[in-house]
Amino acid sequence: MAKVELVVNGRAVKGEAEDRTLLVHFLRENLGLTGTHVGCDTSQCGACVVHVDGKAVKSCTMLAAQASGSTVTTIEGLSLNGELHPLQAAFREHHALQCGFCTPGMLMSSADIIRRHPEGLDEATVRLELEGNICRCTGYHNIVKAVLDASEKMGKGAEKAA
């Protein structure tokens, strides 16, 4: 058994897990954070994306023991003080979800995309960068619109804060 110590959504957590336990299963089963979804079990769908030390990671590709010592943000930690994150608000505003299964991974991947492109985004970049996330319902059009809108709003907010 591996000892796993993480900071998850701002809270220090400890636990034990079998050496082969994936981070996604540790989050869901040991911590009860079920917003991170298990979709394909082959690292193709992106439903399991979380942030590990500030970077988007498919949590089905990382062992819980590998993540030990890291800071992890899941979909449950994306909003702040009960307020929707700008991406969550944009997804709602632009009807960028239907069944909702891919939504946590899409949101976490999109937050990482926006973080890595502070100068702004265009449609082609968003579509290219979301290739590792699969949605079977929306056809991506509204997801792309939501990401572009959130990126623009977050950029304006960053300018005001500076």
PDB file of N, CA, C and O in Angstrom, residues 7 14 93 97 116:
ATOM      1  N   VAL A   7      -2.796  17.922  -1.600  1.00  0.00           N
ATOM      2  CA  VAL A   7      -3.666  19.050  -1.303  1.00  0.00           C
ATOM      3  C   VAL A   7      -4.693  19.038  -2.425  1.00  0.00           C
ATOM      4  O   VAL A   7      -4.349  19.208  -3.596  1.00  0.00           O
ATOM      5  N   LYS A  14      -4.865  12.836   3.293  1.00  0.00           N
ATOM      6  CA  LYS A  14      -3.948  11.696   3.377  1.00  0.00           C
ATOM      7  C   LYS A  14      -4.762  10.431   3.203  1.00  0.00           C
ATOM      8  O   LYS A  14      -5.935  10.386   3.563  1.00  0.00           O
ATOM      9  N   GLU A  93     -24.366  29.640 -20.006  1.00  0.00           N
ATOM     10  CA  GLU A  93     -24.914  30.681 -20.875  1.00  0.00           C
ATOM     11  C   GLU A  93     -25.001  30.248 -22.338  1.00  0.00           C
ATOM     12  O   GLU A  93     -25.947  30.587 -23.044  1.00  0.00           O
ATOM     13  N   LEU A  97     -23.438  22.189 -22.736  1.00  0.00           N
ATOM     14  CA  LEU A  97     -23.500  20.858 -22.173  1.00  0.00           C
ATOM     15  C   LEU A  97     -24.884  20.301 -22.438  1.00  0.00           C
ATOM     16  O   LEU A  97     -25.848  21.035 -22.567  1.00  0.00           O
ATOM     17  N   ARG A 116      -2.903  28.873 -20.481  1.00  0.00           N
ATOM     18  CA  ARG A 116      -1.727  28.815 -21.352  1.00  0.00           C
ATOM     19  C   ARG A 116      -1.767  29.804 -22.509  1.00  0.00           C
ATOM     20  O   ARG A 116      -0.764  29.989 -23.195  1.00  0.00           O
TER      21      ARG A 116
END
